[in-house]
mmCIF file of C-alpha atoms in Angstrom:
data_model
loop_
_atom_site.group_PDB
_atom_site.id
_atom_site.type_symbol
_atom_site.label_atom_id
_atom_site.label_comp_id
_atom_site.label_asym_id
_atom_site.label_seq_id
_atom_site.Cartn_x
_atom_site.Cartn_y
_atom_site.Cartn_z
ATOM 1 C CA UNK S 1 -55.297 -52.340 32.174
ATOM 2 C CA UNK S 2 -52.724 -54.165 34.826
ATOM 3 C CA UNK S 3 -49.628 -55.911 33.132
ATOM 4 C CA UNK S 4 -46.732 -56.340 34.951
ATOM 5 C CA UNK S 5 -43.889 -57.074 31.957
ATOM 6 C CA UNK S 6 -43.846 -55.634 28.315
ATOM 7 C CA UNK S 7 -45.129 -52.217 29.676
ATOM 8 C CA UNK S 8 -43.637 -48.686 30.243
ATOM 9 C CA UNK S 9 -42.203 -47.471 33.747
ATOM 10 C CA UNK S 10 -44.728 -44.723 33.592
ATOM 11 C CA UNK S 11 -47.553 -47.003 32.923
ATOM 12 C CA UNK S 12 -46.472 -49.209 35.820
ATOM 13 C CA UNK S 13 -45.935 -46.284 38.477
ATOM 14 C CA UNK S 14 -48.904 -44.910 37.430
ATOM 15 C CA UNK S 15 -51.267 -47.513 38.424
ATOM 16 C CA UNK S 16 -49.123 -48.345 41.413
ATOM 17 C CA UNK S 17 -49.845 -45.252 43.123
ATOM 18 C CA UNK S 18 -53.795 -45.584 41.395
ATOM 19 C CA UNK S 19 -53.931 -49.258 43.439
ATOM 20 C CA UNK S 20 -52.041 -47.809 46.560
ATOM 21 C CA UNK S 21 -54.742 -44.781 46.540
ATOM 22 C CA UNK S 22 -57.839 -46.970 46.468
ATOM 23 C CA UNK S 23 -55.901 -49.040 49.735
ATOM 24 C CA UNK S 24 -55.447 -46.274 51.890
ATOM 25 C CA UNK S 25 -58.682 -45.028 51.433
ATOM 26 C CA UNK S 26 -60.548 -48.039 51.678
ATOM 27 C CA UNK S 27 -58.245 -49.190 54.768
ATOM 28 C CA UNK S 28 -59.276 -45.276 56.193
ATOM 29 C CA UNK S 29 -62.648 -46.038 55.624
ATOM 30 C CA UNK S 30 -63.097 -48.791 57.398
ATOM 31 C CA UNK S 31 -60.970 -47.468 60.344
ATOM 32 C CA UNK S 32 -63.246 -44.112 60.584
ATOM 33 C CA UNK S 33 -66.465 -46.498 60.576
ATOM 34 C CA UNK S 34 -64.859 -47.835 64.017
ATOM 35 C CA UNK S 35 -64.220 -45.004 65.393
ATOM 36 C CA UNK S 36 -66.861 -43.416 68.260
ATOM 37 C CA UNK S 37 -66.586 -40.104 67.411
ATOM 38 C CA UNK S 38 -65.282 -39.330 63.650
ATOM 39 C CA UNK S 39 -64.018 -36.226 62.489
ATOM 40 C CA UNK S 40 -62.886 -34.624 59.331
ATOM 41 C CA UNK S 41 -59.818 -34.144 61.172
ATOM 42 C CA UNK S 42 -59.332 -37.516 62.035
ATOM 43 C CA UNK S 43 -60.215 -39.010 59.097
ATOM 44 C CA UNK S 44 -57.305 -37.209 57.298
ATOM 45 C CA UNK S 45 -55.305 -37.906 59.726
ATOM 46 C CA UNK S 46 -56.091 -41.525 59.664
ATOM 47 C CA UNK S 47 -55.970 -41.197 55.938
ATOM 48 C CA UNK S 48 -52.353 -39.890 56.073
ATOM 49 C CA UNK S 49 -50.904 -42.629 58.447
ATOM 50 C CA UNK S 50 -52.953 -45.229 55.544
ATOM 51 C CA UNK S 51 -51.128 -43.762 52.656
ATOM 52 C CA UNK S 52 -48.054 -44.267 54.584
ATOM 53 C CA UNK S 53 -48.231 -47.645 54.856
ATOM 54 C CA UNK S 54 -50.048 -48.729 51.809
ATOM 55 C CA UNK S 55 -47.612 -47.019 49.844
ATOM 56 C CA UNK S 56 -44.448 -48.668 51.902
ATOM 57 C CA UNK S 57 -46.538 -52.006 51.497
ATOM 58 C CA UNK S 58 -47.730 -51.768 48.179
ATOM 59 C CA UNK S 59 -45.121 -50.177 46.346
ATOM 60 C CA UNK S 60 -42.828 -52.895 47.738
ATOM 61 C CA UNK S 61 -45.325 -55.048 46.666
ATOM 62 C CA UNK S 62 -46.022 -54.264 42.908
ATOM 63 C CA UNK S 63 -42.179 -53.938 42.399
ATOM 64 C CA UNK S 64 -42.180 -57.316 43.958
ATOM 65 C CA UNK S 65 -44.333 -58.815 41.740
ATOM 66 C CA UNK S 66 -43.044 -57.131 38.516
ATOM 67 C CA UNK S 67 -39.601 -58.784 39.326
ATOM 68 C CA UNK S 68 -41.381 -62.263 40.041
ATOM 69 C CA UNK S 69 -42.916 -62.101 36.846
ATOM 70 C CA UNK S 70 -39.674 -60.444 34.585
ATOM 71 C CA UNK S 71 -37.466 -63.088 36.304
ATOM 72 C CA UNK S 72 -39.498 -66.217 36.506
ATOM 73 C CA UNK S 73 -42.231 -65.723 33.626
ATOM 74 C CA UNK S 74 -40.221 -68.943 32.292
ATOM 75 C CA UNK S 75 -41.512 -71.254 34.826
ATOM 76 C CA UNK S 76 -44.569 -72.608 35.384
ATOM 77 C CA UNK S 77 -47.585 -70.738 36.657
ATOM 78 C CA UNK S 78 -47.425 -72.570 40.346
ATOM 79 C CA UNK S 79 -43.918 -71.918 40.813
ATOM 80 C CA UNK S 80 -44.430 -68.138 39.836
ATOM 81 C CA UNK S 81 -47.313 -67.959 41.971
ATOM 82 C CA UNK S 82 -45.586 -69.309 45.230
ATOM 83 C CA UNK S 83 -42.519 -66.867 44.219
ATOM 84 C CA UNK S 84 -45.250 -63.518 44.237
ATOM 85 C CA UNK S 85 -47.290 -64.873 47.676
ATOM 86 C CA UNK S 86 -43.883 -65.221 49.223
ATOM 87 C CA UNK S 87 -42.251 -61.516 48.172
ATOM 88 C CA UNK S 88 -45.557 -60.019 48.882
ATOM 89 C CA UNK S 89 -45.400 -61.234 52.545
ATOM 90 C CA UNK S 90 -41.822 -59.881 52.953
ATOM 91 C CA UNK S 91 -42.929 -56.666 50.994
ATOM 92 C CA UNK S 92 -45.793 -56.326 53.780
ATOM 93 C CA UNK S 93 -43.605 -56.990 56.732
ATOM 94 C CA UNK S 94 -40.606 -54.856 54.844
ATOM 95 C CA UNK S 95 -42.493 -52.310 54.254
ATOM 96 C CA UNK S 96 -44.640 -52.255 57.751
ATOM 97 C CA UNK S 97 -41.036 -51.602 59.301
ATOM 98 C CA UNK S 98 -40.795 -48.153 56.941
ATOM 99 C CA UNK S 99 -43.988 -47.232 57.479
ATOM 100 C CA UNK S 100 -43.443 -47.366 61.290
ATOM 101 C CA UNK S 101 -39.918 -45.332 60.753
ATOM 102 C CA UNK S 102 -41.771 -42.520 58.638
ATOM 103 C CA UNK S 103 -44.567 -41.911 61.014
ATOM 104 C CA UNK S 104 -42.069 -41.787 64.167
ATOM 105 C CA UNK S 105 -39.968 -39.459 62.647
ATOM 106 C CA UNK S 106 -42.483 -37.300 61.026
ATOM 107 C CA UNK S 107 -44.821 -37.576 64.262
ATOM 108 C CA UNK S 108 -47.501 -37.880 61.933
ATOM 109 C CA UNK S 109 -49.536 -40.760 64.214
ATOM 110 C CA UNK S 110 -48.932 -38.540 67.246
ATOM 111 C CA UNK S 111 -46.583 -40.432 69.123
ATOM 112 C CA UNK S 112 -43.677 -38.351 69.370
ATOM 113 C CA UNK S 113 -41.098 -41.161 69.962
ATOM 114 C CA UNK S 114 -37.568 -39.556 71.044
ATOM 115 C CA UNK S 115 -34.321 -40.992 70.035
ATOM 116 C CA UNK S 116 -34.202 -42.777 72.895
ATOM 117 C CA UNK S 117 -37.569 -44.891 72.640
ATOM 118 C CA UNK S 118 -37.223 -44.317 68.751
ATOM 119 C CA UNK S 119 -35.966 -48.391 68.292
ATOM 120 C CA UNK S 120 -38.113 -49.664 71.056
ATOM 121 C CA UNK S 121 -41.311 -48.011 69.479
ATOM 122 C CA UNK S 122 -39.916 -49.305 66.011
ATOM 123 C CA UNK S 123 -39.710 -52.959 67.531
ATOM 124 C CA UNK S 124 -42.907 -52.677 69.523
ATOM 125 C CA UNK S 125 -44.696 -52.022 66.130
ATOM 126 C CA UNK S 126 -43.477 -55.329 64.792
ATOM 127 C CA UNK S 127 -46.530 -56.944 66.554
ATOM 128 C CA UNK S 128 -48.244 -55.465 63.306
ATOM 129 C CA UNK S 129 -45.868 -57.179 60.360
ATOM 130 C CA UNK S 130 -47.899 -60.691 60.097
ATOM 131 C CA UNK S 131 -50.977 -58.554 59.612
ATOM 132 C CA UNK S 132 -49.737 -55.941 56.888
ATOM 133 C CA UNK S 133 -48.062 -59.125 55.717
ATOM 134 C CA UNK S 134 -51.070 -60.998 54.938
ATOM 135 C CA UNK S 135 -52.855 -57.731 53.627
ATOM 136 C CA UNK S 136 -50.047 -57.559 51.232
ATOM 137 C CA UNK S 137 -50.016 -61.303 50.219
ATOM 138 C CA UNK S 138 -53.761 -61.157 49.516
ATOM 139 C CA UNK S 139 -54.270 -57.725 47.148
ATOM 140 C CA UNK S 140 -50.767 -58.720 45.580
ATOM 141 C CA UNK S 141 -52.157 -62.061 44.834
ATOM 142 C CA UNK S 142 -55.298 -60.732 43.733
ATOM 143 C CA UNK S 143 -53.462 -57.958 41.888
ATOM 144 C CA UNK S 144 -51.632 -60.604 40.159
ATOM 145 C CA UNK S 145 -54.490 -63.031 39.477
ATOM 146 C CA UNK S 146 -56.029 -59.913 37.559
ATOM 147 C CA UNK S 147 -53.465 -59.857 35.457
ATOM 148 C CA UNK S 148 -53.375 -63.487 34.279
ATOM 149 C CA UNK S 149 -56.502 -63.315 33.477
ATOM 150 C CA UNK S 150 -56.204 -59.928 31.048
ATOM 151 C CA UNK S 151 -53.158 -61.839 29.618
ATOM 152 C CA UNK S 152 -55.154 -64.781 28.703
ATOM 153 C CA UNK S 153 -57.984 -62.814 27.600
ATOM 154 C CA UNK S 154 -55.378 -60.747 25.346
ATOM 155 C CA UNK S 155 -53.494 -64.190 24.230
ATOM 156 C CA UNK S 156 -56.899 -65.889 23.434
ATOM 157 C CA UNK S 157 -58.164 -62.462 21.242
ATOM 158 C CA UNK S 158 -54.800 -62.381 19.159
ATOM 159 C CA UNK S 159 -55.304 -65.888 18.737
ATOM 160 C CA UNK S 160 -58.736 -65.784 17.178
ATOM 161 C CA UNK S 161 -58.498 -62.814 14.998
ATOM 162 C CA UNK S 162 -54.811 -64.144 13.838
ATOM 163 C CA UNK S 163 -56.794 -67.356 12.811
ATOM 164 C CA UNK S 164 -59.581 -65.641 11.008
ATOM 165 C CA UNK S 165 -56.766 -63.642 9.202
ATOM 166 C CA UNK S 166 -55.444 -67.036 8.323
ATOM 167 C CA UNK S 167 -58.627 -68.834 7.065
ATOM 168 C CA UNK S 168 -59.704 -65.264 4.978
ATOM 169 C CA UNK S 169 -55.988 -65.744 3.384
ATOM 170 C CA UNK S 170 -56.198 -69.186 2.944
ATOM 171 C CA UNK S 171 -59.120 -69.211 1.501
ATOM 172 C CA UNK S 172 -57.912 -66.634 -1.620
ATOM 173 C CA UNK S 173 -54.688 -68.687 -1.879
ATOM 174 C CA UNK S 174 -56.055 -72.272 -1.740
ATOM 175 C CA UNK S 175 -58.186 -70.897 -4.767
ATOM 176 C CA UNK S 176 -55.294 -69.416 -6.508
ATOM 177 C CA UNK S 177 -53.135 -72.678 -6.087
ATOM 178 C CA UNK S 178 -55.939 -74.698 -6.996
ATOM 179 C CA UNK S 179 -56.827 -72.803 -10.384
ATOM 180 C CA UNK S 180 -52.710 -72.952 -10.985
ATOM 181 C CA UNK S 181 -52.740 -76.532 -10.010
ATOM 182 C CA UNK S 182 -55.896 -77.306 -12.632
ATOM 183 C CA UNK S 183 -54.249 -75.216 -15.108
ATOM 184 C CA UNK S 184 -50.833 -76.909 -14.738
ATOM 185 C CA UNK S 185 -52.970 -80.536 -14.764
ATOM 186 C CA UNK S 186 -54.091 -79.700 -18.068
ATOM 187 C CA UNK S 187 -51.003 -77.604 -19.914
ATOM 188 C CA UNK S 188 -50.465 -78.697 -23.685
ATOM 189 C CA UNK S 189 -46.969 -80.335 -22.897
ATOM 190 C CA UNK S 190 -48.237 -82.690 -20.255
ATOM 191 C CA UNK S 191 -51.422 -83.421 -21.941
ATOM 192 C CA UNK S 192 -49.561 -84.054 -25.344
ATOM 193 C CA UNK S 193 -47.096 -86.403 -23.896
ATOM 194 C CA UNK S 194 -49.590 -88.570 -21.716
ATOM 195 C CA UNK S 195 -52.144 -88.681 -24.433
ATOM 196 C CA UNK S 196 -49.150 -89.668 -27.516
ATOM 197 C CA UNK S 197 -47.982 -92.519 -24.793
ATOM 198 C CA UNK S 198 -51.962 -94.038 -24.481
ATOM 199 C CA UNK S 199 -51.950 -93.977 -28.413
ATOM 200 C CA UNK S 200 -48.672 -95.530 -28.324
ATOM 201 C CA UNK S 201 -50.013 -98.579 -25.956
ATOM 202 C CA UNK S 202 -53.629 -99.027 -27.595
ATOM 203 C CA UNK S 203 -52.327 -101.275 -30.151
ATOM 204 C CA UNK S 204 -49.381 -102.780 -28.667
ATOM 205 C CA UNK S 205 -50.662 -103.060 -24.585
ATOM 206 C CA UNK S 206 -54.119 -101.955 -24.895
ATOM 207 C CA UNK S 207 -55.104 -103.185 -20.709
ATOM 208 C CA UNK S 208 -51.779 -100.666 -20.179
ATOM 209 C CA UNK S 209 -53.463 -97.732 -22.353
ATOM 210 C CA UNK S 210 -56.817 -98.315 -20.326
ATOM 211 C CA UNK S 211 -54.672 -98.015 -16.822
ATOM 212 C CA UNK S 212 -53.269 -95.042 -17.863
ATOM 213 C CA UNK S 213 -56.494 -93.470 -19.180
ATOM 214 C CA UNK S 214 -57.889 -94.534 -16.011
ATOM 215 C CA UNK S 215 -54.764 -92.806 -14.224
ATOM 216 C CA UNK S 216 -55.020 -89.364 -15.582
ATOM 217 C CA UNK S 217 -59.196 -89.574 -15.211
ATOM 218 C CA UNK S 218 -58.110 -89.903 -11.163
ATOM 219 C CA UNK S 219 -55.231 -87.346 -11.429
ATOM 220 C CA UNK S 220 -58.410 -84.644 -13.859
ATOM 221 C CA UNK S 221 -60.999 -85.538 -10.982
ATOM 222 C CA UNK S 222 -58.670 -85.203 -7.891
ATOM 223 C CA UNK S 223 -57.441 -81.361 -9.186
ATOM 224 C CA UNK S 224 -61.211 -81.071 -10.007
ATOM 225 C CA UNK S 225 -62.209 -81.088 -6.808
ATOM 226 C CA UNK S 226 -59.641 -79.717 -5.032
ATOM 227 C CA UNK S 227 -61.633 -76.454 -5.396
ATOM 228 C CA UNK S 228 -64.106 -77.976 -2.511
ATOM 229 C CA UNK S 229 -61.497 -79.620 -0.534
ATOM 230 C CA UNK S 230 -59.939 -77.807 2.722
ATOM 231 C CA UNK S 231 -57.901 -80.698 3.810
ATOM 232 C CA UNK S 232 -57.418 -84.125 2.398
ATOM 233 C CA UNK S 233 -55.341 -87.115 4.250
ATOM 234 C CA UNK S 234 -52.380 -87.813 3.840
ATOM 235 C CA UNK S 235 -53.362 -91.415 2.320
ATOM 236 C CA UNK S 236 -55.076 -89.562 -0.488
ATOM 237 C CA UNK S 237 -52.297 -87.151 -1.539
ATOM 238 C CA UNK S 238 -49.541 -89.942 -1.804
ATOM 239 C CA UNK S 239 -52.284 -91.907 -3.640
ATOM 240 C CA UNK S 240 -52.165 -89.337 -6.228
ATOM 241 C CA UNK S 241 -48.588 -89.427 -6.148
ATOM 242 C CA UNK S 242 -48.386 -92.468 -7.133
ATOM 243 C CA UNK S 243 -50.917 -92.567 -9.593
ATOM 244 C CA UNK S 244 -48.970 -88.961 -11.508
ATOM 245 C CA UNK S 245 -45.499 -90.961 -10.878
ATOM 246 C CA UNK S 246 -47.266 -94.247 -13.039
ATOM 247 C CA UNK S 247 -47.691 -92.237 -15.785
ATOM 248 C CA UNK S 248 -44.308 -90.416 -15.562
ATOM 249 C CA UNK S 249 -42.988 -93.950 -15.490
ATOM 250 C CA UNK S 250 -44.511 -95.474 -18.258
ATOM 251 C CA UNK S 251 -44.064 -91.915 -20.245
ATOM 252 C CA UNK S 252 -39.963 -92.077 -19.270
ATOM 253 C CA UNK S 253 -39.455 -95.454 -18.586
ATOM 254 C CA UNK S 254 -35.891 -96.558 -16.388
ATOM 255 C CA UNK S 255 -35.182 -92.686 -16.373
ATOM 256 C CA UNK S 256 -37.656 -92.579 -13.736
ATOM 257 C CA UNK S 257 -37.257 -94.589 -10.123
ATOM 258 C CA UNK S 258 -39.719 -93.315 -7.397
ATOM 259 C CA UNK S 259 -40.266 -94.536 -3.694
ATOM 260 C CA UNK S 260 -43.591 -93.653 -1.112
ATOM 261 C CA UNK S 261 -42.743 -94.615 2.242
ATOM 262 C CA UNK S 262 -45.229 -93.593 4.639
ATOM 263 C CA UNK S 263 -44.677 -94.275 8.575
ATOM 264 C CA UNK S 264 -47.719 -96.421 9.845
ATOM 265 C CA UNK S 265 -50.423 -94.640 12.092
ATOM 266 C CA UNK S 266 -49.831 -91.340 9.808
ATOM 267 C CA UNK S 267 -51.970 -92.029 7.103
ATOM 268 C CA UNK S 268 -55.128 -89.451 8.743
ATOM 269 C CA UNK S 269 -53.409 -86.316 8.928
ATOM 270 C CA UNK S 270 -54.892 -83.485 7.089
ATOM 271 C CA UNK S 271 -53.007 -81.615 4.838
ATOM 272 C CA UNK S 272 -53.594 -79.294 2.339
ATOM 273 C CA UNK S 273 -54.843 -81.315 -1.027
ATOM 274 C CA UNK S 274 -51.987 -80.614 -3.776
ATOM 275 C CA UNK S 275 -49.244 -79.754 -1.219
ATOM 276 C CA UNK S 276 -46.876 -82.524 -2.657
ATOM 277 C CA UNK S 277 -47.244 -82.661 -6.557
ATOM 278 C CA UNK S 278 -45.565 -79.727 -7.278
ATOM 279 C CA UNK S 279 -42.591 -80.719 -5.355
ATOM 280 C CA UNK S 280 -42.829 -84.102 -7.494
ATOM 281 C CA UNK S 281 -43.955 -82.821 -10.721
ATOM 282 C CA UNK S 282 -41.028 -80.553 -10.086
ATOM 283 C CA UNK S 283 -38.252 -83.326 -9.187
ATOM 284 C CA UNK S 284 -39.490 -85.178 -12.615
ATOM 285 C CA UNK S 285 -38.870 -82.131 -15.044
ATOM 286 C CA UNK S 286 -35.934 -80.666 -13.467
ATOM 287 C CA UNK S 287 -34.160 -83.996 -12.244
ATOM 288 C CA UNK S 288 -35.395 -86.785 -14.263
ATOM 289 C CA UNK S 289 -36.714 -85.766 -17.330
ATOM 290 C CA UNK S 290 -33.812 -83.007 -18.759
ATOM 291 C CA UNK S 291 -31.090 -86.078 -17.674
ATOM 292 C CA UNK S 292 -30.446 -88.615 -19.689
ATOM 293 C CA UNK S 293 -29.791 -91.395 -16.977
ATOM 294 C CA UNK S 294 -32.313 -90.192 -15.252
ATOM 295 C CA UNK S 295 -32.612 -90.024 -12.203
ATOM 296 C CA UNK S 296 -34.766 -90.975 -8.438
ATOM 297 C CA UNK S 297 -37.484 -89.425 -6.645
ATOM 298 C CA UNK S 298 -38.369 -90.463 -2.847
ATOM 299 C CA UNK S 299 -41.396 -89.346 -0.503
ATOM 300 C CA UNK S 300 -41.115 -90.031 2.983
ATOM 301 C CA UNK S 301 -43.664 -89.245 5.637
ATOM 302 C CA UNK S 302 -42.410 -90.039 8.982
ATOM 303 C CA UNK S 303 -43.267 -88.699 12.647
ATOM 304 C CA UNK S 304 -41.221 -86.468 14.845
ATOM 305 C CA UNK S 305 -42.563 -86.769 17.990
ATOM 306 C CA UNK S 306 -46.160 -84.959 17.911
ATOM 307 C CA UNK S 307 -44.883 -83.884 14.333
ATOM 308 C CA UNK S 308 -44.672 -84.637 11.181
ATOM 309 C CA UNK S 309 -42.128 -84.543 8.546
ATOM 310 C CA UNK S 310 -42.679 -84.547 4.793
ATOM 311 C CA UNK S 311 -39.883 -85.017 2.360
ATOM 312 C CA UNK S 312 -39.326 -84.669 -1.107
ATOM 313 C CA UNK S 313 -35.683 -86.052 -2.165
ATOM 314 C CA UNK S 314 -34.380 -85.963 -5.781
ATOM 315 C CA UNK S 315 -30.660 -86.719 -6.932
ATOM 316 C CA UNK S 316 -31.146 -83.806 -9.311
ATOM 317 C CA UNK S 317 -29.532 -80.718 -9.132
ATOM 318 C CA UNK S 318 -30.981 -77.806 -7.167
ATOM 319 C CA UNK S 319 -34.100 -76.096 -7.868
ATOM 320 C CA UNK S 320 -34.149 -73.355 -10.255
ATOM 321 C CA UNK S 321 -36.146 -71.088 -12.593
ATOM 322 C CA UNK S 322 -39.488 -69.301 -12.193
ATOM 323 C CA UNK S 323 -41.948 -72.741 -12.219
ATOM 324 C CA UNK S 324 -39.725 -73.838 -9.752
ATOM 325 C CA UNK S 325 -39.760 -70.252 -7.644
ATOM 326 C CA UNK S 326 -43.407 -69.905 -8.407
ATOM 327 C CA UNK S 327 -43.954 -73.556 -6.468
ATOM 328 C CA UNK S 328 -42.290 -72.862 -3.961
ATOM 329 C CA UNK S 329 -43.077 -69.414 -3.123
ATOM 330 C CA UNK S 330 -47.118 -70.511 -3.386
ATOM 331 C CA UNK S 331 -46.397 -73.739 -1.087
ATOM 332 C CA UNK S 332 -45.180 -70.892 1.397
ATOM 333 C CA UNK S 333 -47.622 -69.321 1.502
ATOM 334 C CA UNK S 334 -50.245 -71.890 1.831
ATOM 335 C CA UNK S 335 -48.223 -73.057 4.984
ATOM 336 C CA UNK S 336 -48.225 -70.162 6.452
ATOM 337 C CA UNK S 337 -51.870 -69.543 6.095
ATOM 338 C CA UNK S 338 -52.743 -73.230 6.940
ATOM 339 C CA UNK S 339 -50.422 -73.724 10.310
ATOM 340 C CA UNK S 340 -49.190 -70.115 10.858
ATOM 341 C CA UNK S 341 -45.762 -70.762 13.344
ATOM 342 C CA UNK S 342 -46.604 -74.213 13.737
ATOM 343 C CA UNK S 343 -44.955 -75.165 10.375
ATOM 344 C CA UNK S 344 -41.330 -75.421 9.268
ATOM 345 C CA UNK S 345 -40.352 -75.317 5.235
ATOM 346 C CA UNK S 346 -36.851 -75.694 3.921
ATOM 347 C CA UNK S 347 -34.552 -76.799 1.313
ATOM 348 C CA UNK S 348 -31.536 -78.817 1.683
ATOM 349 C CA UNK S 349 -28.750 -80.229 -0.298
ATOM 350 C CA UNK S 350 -27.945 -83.895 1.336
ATOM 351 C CA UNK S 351 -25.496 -86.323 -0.450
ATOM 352 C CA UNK S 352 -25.649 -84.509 -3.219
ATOM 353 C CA UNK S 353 -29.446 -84.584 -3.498
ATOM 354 C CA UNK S 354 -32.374 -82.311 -2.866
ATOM 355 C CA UNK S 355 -34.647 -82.358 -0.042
ATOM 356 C CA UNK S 356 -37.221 -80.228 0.373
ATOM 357 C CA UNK S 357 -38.861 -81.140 3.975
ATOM 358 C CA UNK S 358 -42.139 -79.714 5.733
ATOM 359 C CA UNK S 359 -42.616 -80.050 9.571
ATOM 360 C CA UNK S 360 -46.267 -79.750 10.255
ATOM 361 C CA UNK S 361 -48.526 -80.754 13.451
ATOM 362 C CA UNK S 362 -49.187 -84.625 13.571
ATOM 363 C CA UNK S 363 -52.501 -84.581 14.677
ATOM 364 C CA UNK S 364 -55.694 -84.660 12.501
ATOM 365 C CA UNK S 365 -57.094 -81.512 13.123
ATOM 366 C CA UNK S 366 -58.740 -80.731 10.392
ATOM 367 C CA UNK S 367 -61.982 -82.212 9.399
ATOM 368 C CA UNK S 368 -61.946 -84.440 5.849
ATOM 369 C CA UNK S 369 -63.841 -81.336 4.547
ATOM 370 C CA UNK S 370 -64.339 -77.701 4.524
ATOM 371 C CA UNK S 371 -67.353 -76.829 2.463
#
């Protein structure tokens, strides 16, 4: 297989001489069909002067094109295609010059130039450059064009089976978030503390016990169903943000300020459903709940260009403690096996509060479900 970078030098000499080979002889070939009266003799003697050449031509021509492509695989694909057509053509004239040399000196074409018509044969022989020239340009450009082409085919192979590797892993992890995520939705604390606030409210505020009922029905359905969800918008998530964060609220009261600011126009980008509440469910027992002032929790989805950037700020302290590791390691890992290298996930401490920000692609790729 022809690459030109990322391979060994014995790889690359190797099918050098394998390319110049299949020149000479095809160039000797063609020569011996003109000739009136071909002989074995001829023919290797023909194929001798070939080899010559193709291998002054072509080796200056490979090495040409391996530098083109080491020193300018950074620009873009015209530019490094102008740069290989170009050093090919002075690799064919170059190397018609050494050709010429070798076969005077060795007196392999018959010629028997002395040192006195040694430069003027030499010169005379020039008349021959443009064409070796061209010859080069066109199997270097070819050469090269072949290679592309197996590099795309390569890129575009890795891709797919890198993405299948990614949906197969996906798949086991969204169903291992989602059963924690259920299980967490349902844990004796949090059910015993929403449940003794609705008891709390039926006789006092009974239209506030029904909105709260109401609440954690949306929050039990919404985990439910996770389970057949591959993506959800945006719009949904923070919706169930807000409807956890009202019961939080009426649960802790003052202790608990909260803010949802999403940027306008992002509201239809897929994310994975349940990639946000456990970086709020986490902010409200770690910052909010152990603290007796309490304490605030913002959300912010804004764009970065053809990006997007999630945030989670609390004015707690820093996370900490298996739950917290546990979150965060599975939140990982669902990033990774959602968006590969297209996401970015990290933890900062900003005016003395935490951020924990996401950088995923802006675009709604994703269809609004994945049976």
């Amino acid at each position: 297989m022809l690459r030109f970078v990322d391979r060994p030098l014995g790889s690359l000499l190797l099918k050098a001489a394998g390319a110049n080979l299949f020149i000479a002889t095809f160039a000797a070939a063609i020569l011996m069909l003109r000739s009136e009266s071909p002989s074995a003799a001829e023919f290797f003697h023909v194929y001798a002067v070939s080899l010559i050449y193709s291998f002054c031509c072509g080796g200056l021509a490979w090495a040409s094109i391996c530098f083109a492509e080491r020193r300018f695989r950074r620009f873009p694909r015209g530019v490094r295609i102008l740069v290989v057509a170009l050093l090919c053509v002075l690799s064919g004239a170059i190397g018609q010059f050494i050709g010429s040399a070798i076969c005077l000196l060795t007196n392999i074409d018959g010629r028997g130039a002395s040192s006195v018509t040694f430069s003027r044969t030499l010169l005379a022989d020039w008349v021959y450059a443009p064409i070796l020239a061209l010859i080069a340009a066109c199997f270097g450009l070819l050469l090269y064009a072949c290679d592309m082409l197996l590099r795309n085919l390569e890129a575009a192979a890795t891709r797919l089976k890198d993405k299948e590797l990614r949906e197969e892993r996906l798949l086991k992890l969204r169903a291992e978030a989602e059963l924690k995520a259920l299980q967490a939705r349902v844990n004796p604390p949090f059910l015993f503390n929403t449940l003794n606030t609705i008891a709390s409210l039926i006789s006092e505020e009974p239209e506030k016990a029904e909105e709260m009922t109401e609440k954690l029905s949306t929050l039990f359905r919404y985990a439910l169903s996770a389970d057949r969800e591959g993506h959800v918008r945006l719009a949904q998530e923070l919706h169930i943000l807000r409807e956890y964060l009202d019961i939080e609220q009426v649960r802790l009261g003052e202790k608990l300020r909260y803010l949802i600011d999403l940027e306008p126009g992002l509201d239809h980008v897929q994310i994975p459903p349940l990639l946000l509440q456990p970086l709020v469910e986490n902010s409200v027992q770690c910052a909010i709940a152990r603290r007796e002032e309490g304490g605030s929790i913002e959300v912010r989805v804004r764009r970065l260009g053809e990006r997007c950037l999630l945030e989670v700020v609390d004015d707690g302290p820093e996370f900490s403690g298996e739950p917290a590791d546990s979150a965060l390691r599975n939140i990982r890992q669902r990033l990774a096996a959602t968006y590969g290298a297209e996401h970015r996930f990290s933890i900062l401490r900003l005016n003395g509060k935490t951020a924990v920000q996401i950088e995923i692609p802006s675009f709604p790729f994703y269809s609004d479900k994945v049976h």
